[in-house]
Structure formats: C-alpha cells, structure tokens
PDB file of C-alpha atoms and ligand atoms in Angstrom:
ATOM      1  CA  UNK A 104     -47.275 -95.891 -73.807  1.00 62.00           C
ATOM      2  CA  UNK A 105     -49.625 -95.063 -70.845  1.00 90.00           C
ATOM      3  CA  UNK A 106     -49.494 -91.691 -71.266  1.00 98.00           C
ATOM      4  CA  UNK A 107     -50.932 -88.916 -73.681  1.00 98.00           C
ATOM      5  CA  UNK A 108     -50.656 -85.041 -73.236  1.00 98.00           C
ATOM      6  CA  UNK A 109     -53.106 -83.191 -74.861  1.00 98.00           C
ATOM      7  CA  UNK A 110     -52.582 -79.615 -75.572  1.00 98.00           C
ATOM      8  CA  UNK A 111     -52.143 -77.414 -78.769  1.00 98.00           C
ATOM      9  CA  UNK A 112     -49.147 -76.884 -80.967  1.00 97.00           C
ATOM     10  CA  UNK A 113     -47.582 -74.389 -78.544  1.00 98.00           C
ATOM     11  CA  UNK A 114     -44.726 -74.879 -75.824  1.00 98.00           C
ATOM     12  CA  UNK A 115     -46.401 -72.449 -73.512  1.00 98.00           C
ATOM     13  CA  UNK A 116     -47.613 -74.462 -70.078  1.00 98.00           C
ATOM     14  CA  UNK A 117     -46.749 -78.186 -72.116  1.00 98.00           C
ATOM     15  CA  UNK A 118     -42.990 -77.384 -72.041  1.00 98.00           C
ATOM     16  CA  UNK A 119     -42.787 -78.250 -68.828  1.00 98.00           C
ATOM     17  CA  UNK A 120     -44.423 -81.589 -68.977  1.00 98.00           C
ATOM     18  CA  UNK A 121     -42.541 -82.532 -72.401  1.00 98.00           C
ATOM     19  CA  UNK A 122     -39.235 -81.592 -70.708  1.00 98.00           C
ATOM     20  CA  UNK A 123     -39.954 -84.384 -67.774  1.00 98.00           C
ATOM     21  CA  UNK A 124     -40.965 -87.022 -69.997  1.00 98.00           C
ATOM     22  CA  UNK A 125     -38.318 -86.735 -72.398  1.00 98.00           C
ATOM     23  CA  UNK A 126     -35.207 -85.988 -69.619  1.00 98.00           C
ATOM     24  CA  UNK A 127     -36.625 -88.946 -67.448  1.00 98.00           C
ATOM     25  CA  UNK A 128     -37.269 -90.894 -70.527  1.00 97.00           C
ATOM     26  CA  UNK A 129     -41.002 -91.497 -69.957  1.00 98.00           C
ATOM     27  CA  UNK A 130     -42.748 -92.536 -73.194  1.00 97.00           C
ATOM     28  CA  UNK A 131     -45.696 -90.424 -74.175  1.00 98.00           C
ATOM     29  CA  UNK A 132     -47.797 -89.643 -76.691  1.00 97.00           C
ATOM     30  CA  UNK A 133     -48.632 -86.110 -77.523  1.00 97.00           C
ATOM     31  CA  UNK A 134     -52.454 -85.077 -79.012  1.00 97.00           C
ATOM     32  CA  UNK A 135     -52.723 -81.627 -80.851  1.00 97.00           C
ATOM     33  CA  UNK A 136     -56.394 -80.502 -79.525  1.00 98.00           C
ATOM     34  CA  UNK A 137     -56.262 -77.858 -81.711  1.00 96.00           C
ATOM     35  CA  UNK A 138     -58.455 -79.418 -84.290  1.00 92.00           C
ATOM     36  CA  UNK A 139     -62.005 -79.052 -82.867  1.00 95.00           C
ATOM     37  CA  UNK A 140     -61.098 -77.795 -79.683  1.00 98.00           C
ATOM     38  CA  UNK A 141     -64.479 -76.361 -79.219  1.00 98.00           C
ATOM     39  CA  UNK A 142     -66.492 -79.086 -79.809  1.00 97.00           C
ATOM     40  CA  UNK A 143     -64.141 -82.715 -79.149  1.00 98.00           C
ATOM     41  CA  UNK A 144     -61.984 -81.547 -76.849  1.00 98.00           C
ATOM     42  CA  UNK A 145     -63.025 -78.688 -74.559  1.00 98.00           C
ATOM     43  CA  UNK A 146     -66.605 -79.839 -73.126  1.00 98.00           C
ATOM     44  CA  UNK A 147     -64.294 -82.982 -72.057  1.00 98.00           C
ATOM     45  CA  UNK A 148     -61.833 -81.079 -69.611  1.00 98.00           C
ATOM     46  CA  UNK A 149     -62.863 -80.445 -65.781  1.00 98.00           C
ATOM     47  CA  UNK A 150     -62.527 -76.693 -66.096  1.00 98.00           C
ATOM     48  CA  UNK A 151     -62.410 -76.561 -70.229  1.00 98.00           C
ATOM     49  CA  UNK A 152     -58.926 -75.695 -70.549  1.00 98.00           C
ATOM     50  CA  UNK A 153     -55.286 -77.782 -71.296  1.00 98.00           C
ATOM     51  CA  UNK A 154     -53.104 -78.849 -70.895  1.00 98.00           C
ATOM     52  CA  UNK A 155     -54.090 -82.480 -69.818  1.00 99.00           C
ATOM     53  CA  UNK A 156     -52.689 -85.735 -68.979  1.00 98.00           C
ATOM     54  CA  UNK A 157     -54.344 -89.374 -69.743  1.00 98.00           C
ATOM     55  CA  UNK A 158     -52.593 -91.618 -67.633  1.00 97.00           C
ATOM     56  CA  UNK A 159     -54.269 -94.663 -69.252  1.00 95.00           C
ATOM     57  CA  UNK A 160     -58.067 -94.147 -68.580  1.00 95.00           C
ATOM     58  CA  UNK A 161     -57.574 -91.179 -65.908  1.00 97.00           C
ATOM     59  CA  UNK A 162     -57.857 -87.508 -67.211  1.00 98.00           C
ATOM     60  CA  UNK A 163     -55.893 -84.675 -65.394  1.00 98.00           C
ATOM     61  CA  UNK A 164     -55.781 -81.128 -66.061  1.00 98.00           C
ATOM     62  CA  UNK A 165     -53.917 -77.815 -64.396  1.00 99.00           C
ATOM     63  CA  UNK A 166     -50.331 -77.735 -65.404  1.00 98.00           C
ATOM     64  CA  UNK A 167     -49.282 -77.822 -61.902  1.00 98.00           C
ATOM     65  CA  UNK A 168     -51.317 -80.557 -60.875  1.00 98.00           C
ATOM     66  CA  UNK A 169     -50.195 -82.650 -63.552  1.00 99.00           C
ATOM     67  CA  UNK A 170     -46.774 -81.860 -62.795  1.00 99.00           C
ATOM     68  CA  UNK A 171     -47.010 -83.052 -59.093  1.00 98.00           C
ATOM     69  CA  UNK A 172     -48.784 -86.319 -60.204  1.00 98.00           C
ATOM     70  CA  UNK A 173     -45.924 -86.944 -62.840  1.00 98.00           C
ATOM     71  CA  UNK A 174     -43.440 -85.828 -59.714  1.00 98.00           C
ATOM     72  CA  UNK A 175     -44.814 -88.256 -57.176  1.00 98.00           C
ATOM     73  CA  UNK A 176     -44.562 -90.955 -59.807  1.00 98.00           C
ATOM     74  CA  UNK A 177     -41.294 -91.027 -60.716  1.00 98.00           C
ATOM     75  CA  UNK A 178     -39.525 -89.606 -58.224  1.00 98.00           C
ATOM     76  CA  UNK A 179     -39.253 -86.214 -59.171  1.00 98.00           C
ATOM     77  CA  UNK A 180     -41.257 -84.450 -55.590  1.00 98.00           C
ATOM     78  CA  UNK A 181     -37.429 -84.477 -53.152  1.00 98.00           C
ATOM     79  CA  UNK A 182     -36.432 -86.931 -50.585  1.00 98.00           C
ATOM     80  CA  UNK A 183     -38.513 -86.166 -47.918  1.00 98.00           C
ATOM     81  CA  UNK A 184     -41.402 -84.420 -46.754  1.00 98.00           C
ATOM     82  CA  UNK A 185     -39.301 -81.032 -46.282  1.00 98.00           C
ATOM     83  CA  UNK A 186     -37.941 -80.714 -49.884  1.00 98.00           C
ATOM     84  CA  UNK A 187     -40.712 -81.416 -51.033  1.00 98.00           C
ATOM     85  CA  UNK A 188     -42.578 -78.775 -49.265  1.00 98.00           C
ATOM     86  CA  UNK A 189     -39.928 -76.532 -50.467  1.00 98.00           C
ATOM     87  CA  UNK A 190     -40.497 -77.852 -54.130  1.00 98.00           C
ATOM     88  CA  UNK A 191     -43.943 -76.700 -54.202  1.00 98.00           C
ATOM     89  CA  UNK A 192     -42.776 -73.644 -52.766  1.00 98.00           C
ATOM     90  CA  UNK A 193     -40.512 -72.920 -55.417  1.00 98.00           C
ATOM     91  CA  UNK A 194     -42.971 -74.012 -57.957  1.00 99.00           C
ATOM     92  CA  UNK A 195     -45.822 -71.745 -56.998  1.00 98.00           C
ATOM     93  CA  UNK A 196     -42.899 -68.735 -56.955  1.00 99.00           C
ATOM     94  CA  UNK A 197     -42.686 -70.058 -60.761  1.00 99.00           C
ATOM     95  CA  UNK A 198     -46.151 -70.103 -61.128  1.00 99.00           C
ATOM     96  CA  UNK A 199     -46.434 -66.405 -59.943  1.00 99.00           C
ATOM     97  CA  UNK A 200     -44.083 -65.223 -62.276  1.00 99.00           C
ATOM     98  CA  UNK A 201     -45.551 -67.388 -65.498  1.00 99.00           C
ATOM     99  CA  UNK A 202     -48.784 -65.331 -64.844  1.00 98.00           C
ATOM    100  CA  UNK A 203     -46.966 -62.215 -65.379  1.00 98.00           C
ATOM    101  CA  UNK A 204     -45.531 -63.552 -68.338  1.00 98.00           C
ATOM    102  CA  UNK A 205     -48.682 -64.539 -69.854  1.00 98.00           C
ATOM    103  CA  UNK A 206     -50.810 -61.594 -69.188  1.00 98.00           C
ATOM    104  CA  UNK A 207     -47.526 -59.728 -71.041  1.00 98.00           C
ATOM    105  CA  UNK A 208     -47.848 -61.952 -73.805  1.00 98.00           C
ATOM    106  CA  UNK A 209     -51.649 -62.166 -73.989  1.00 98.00           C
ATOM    107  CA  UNK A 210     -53.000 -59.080 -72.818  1.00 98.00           C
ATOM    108  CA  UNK A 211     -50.363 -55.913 -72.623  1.00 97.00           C
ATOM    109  CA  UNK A 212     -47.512 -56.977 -75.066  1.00 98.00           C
ATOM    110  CA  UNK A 213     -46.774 -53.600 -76.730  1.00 98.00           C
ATOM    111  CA  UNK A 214     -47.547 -51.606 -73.815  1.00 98.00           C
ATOM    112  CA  UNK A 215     -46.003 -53.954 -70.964  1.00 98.00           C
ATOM    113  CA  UNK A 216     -43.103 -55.207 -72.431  1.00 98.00           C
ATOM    114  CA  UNK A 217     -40.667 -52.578 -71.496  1.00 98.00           C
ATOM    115  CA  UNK A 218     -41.618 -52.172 -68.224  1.00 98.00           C
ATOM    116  CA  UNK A 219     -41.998 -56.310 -67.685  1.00 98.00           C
ATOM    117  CA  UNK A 220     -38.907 -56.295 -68.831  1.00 98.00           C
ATOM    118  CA  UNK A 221     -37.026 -53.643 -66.100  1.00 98.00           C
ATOM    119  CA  UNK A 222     -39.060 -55.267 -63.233  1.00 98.00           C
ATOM    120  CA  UNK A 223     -38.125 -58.603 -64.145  1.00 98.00           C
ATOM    121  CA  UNK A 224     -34.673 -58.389 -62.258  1.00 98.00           C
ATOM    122  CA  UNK A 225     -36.469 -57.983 -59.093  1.00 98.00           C
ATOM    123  CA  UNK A 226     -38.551 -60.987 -59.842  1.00 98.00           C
ATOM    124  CA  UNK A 227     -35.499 -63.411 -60.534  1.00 98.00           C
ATOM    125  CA  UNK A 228     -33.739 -62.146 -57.595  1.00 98.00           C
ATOM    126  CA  UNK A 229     -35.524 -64.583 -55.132  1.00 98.00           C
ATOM    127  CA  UNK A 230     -34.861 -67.806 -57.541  1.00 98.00           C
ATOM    128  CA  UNK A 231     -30.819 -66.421 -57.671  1.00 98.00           C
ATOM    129  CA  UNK A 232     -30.912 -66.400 -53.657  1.00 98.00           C
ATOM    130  CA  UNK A 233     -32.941 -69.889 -53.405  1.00 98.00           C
ATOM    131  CA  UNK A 234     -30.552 -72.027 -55.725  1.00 98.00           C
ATOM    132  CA  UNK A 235     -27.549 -70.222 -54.831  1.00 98.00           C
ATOM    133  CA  UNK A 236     -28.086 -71.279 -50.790  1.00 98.00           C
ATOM    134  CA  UNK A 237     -29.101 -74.384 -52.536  1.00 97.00           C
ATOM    135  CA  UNK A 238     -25.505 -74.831 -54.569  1.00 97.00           C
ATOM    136  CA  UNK A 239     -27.967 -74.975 -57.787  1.00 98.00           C
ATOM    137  CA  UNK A 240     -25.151 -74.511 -59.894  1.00 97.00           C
ATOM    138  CA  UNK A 241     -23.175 -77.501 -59.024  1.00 97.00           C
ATOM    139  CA  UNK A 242     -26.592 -80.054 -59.089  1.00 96.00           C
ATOM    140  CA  UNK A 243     -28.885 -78.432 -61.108  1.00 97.00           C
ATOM    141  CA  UNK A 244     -31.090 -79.180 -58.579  1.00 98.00           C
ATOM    142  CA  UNK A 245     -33.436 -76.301 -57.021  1.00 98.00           C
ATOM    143  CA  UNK A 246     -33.721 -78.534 -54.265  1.00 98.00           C
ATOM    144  CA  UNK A 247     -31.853 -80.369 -52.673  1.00 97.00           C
ATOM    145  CA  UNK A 248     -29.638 -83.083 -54.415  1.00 97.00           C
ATOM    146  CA  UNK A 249     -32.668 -84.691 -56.794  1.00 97.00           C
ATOM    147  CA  UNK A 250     -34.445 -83.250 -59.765  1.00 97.00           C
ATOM    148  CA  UNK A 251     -37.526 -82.319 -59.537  1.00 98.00           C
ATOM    149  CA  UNK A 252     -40.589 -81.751 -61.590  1.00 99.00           C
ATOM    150  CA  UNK A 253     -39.870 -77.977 -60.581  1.00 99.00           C
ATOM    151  CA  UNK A 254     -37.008 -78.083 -61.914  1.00 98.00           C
ATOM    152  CA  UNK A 255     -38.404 -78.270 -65.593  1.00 98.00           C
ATOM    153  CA  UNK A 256     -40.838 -75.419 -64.980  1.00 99.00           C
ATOM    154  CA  UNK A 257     -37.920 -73.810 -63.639  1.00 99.00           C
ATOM    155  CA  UNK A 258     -35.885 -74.304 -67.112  1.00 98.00           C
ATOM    156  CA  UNK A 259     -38.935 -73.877 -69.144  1.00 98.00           C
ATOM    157  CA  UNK A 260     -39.908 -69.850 -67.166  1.00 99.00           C
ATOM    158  CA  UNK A 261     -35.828 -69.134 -67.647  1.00 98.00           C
ATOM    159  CA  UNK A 262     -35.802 -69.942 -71.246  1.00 98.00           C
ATOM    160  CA  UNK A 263     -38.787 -68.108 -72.079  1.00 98.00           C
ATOM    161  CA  UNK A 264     -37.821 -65.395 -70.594  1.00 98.00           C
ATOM    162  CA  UNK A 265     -34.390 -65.192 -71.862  1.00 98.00           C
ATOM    163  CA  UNK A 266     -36.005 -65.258 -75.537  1.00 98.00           C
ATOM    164  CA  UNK A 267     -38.312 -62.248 -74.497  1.00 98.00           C
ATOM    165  CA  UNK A 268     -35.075 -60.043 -72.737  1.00 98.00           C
ATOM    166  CA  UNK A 269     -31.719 -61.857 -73.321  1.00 98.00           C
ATOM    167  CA  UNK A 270     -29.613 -60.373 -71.056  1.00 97.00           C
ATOM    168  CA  UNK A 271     -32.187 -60.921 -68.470  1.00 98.00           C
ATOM    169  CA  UNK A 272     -29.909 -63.477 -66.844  1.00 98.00           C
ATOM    170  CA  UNK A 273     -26.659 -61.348 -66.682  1.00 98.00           C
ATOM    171  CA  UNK A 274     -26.581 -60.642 -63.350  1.00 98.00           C
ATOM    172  CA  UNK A 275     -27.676 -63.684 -62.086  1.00 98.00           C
ATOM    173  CA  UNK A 276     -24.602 -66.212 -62.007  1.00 98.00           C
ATOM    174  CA  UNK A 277     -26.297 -69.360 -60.299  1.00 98.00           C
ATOM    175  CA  UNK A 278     -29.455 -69.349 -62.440  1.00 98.00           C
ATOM    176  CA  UNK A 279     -27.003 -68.859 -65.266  1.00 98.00           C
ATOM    177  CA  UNK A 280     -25.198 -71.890 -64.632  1.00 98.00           C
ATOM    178  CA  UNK A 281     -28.147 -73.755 -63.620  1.00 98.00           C
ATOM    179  CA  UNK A 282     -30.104 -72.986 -66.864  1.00 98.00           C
ATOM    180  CA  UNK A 283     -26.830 -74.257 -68.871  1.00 98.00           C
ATOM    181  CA  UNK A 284     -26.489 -77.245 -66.659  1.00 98.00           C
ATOM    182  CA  UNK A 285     -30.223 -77.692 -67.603  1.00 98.00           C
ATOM    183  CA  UNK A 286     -29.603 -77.629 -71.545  1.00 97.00           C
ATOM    184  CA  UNK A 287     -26.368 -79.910 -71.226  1.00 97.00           C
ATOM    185  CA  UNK A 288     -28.758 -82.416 -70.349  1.00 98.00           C
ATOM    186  CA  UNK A 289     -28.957 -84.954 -72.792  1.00 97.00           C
ATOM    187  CA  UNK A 290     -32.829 -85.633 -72.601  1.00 96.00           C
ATOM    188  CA  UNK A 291     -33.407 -81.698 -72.782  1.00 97.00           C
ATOM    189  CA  UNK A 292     -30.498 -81.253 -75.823  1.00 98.00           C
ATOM    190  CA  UNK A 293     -32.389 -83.764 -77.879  1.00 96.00           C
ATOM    191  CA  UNK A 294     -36.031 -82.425 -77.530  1.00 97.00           C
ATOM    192  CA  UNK A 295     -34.353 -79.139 -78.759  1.00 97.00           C
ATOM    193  CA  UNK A 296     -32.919 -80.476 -81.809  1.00 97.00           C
ATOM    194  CA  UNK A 297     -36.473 -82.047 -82.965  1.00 96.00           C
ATOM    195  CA  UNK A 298     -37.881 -80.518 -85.506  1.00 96.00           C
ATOM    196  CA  UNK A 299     -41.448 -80.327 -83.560  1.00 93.00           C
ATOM    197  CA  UNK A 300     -39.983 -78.364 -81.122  1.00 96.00           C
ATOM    198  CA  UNK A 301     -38.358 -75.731 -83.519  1.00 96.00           C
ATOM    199  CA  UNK A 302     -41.493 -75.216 -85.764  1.00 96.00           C
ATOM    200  CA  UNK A 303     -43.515 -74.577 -82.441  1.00 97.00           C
ATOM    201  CA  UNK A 304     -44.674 -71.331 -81.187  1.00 98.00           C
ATOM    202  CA  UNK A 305     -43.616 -70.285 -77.350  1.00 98.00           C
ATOM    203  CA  UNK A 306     -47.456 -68.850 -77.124  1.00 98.00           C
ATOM    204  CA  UNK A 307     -50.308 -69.212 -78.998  1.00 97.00           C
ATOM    205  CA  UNK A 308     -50.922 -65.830 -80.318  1.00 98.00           C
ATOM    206  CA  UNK A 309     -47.396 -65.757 -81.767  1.00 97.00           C
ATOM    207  CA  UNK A 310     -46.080 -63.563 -79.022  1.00 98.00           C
ATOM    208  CA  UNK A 311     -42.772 -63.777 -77.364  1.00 98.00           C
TER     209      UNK A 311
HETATM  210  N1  GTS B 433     -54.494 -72.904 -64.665  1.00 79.30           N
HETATM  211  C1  GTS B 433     -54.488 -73.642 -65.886  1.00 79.30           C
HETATM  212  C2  GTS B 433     -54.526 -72.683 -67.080  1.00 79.30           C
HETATM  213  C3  GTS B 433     -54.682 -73.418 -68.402  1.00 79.30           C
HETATM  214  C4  GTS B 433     -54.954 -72.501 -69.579  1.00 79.30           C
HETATM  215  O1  GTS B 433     -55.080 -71.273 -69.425  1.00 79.30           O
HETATM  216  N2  GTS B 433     -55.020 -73.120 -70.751  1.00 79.30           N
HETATM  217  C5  GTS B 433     -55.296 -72.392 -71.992  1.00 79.30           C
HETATM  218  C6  GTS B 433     -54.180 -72.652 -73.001  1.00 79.30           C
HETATM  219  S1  GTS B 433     -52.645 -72.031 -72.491  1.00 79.30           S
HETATM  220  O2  GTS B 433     -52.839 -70.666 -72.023  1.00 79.30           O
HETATM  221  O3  GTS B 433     -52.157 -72.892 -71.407  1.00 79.30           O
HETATM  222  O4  GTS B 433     -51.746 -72.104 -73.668  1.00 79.30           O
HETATM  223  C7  GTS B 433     -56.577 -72.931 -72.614  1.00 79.30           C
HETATM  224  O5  GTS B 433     -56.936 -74.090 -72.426  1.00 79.30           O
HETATM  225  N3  GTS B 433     -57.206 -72.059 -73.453  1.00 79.30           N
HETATM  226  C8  GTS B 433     -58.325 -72.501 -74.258  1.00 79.30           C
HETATM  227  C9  GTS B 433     -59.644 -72.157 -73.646  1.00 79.30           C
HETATM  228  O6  GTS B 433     -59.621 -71.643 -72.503  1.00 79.30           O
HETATM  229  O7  GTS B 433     -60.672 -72.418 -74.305  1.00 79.30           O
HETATM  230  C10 GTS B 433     -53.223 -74.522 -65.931  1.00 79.30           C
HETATM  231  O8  GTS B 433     -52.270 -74.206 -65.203  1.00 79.30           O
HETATM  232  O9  GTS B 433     -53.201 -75.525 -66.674  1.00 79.30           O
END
C-alpha cells in the first residue's frame, strides 16, 4: 500500500491514526522506529519527533496534521465547511486534554494522578454537552451525521482514559454510548483482538 506510519511500539498518539486506517479499511504499513531512532530515524523528521506518515514519497509529521491530511482524503473532515470547522474545534479540545494526559503520564504520574483524576470530570463535561446537542449517541458521530478523523482521537482520549480512572465515564451517558458505539465497530473490534495491539504499551514509559 501507499501508506506507512512510522512510530514506536506504543499506542500513545498512533492509536488514532491506526484506528482510521483500519475502520475505513485503508491499507497501511506500520514501521517500528524504535530501532535506531537516534541515528535512522530522528535526523529524518521535520521537527525530530513521530509519529509520521509516508504517503508514497511525501513525509508528514504532527499527529494532528496527519490526521487532517488522512481526513481530507477520505472523507473523514464533515460535509461542509461548517462541520468541519467544528471538527477541528473538537479536535484541538482533544488535543488539550491529551496534553494533560501526557504530562500525567510522563512527568507527574505518582504525584498527579489523583488529582488528574478528580479534575477530569470537569474536563469531559464539554465533550458530554457537544455530542449530546450533537445526538452522538445515536451516530457516533461528534459531528454531524459523518465520521470523522476526530472521531478516532475522540475514541482513542476516552479509552485511555477509562484505563487510567474507570468510572471516569459514569456520569457521562452520551460519551458512554458513543465510546460503545465506537468499539461495536467492526474495523475498531478487530484491531482490538490483534495480538499487536494487546502486547502494546498505551505510553512509552509503561505508564497508564
Ligand atoms: N506535537 C507532536 C508531538 C510528537 C511527540 O511528542 N512524539 C514523541 C513520541 S510520543 O510522545 O508521541 O509517543 C517523540 O517523537 N519522542 C521522541 C523524541 O522526541 O526524540 C505530535 O502531535 O505529533
């Protein structure tokens, strides 16, 4: 296929980008950086970081930029202008909230957790309100009535989060029904089952 993703052996910002290929049924080829990452595969990248996307012979990194390229490709950016202005909205909201998570995970895990953890209510609440004026749990759509590449960022922030503080979802009915919707999906059941993605690590340091 046309495309590779190269990143390391972690879900962390790749889950995303897996989840659209494999729910839209894109063929792509995954590269483990890992190996040499200092020497092959870091000096190569525009700001020395993954993940990144070969789409044949053109190179794109930033996680959000590569999911907007994927989006206006296949469809996955809303049916107009408006939605998708209200995509990328949503997606820098998720984008916002990923940070937190990572600096948790990365930088203040045994000292942040708990209170990550009681603030993270108040973080949701704007997602609940969004999809639930956007009947999110009937179309599993955070906008509008056509996936988007948000929505798999969406899926990917709720499930990590969920594995972090379970019962972070309880009081939060549409994104409860949205993130099941989201796992009913055949494409997303099946990359769940592989066996790469249950041997591999949310975050790199082992963290979650
Ligand atoms: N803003 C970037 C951040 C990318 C980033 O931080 N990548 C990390 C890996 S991860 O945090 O996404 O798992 C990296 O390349 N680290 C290796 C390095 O910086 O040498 C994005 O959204 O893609």
């Amino acid at each position: 296929g046309k495309y590779q993703l190269i990143y390391f052996n972690v879900k962390g910002r790749g889950e995303a980008i897996r989840l659209l290929f494999k729910d839209n049924g894109i063929a792509y080829e995954e590269i483990n950086c890992g190996e040499n990452w200092l020497k092959e595969w870091k000096p190569q990248m525009q700001f020395g970081q993954v993940p990144a996307l070969k789409d044949n012979d053109f190179l794109l990194v930033q996680t959000n930029a590569i999911l907007r390229h994927l989006g206006r490709k296949h469809g996955l950016y809303g049916n107009n202008e408006q939605e998708a202005s209200l995509i990328d909205m949503i997606n820098d909201g998720i984008e916002d909230l990923r940070v937190k998570y990572l600096t948790l995970i990365y930088k203040n895990y045994e000292n942040g957790k708990d209170i990550y953890i009681a603030e993270l209510p108040a973080q949701l609440q704007p997602f609940e309100k969004l999809l639930s004026e956007n009947g999110a749990e009937k179309t599993g759509c955070c906008v509008g009535n056509k996936r988007s590449f948000a929505d798999y960022n969406l899926f990917d922030l709720l499930d990590i989060n969920q594995v972090l503080a379970p019962k972070c979802l309880d009081d939060f009915p549409t994104l409860t029904a949205y993130y099941q919707l989201q796992l009913a999906r055949p494409g997303i059941a099946d990359h769940r089952e592989s066996e790469s993605f249950k041997q591999m690590n949310i975050n790199g340091n082992g963290k979650q």
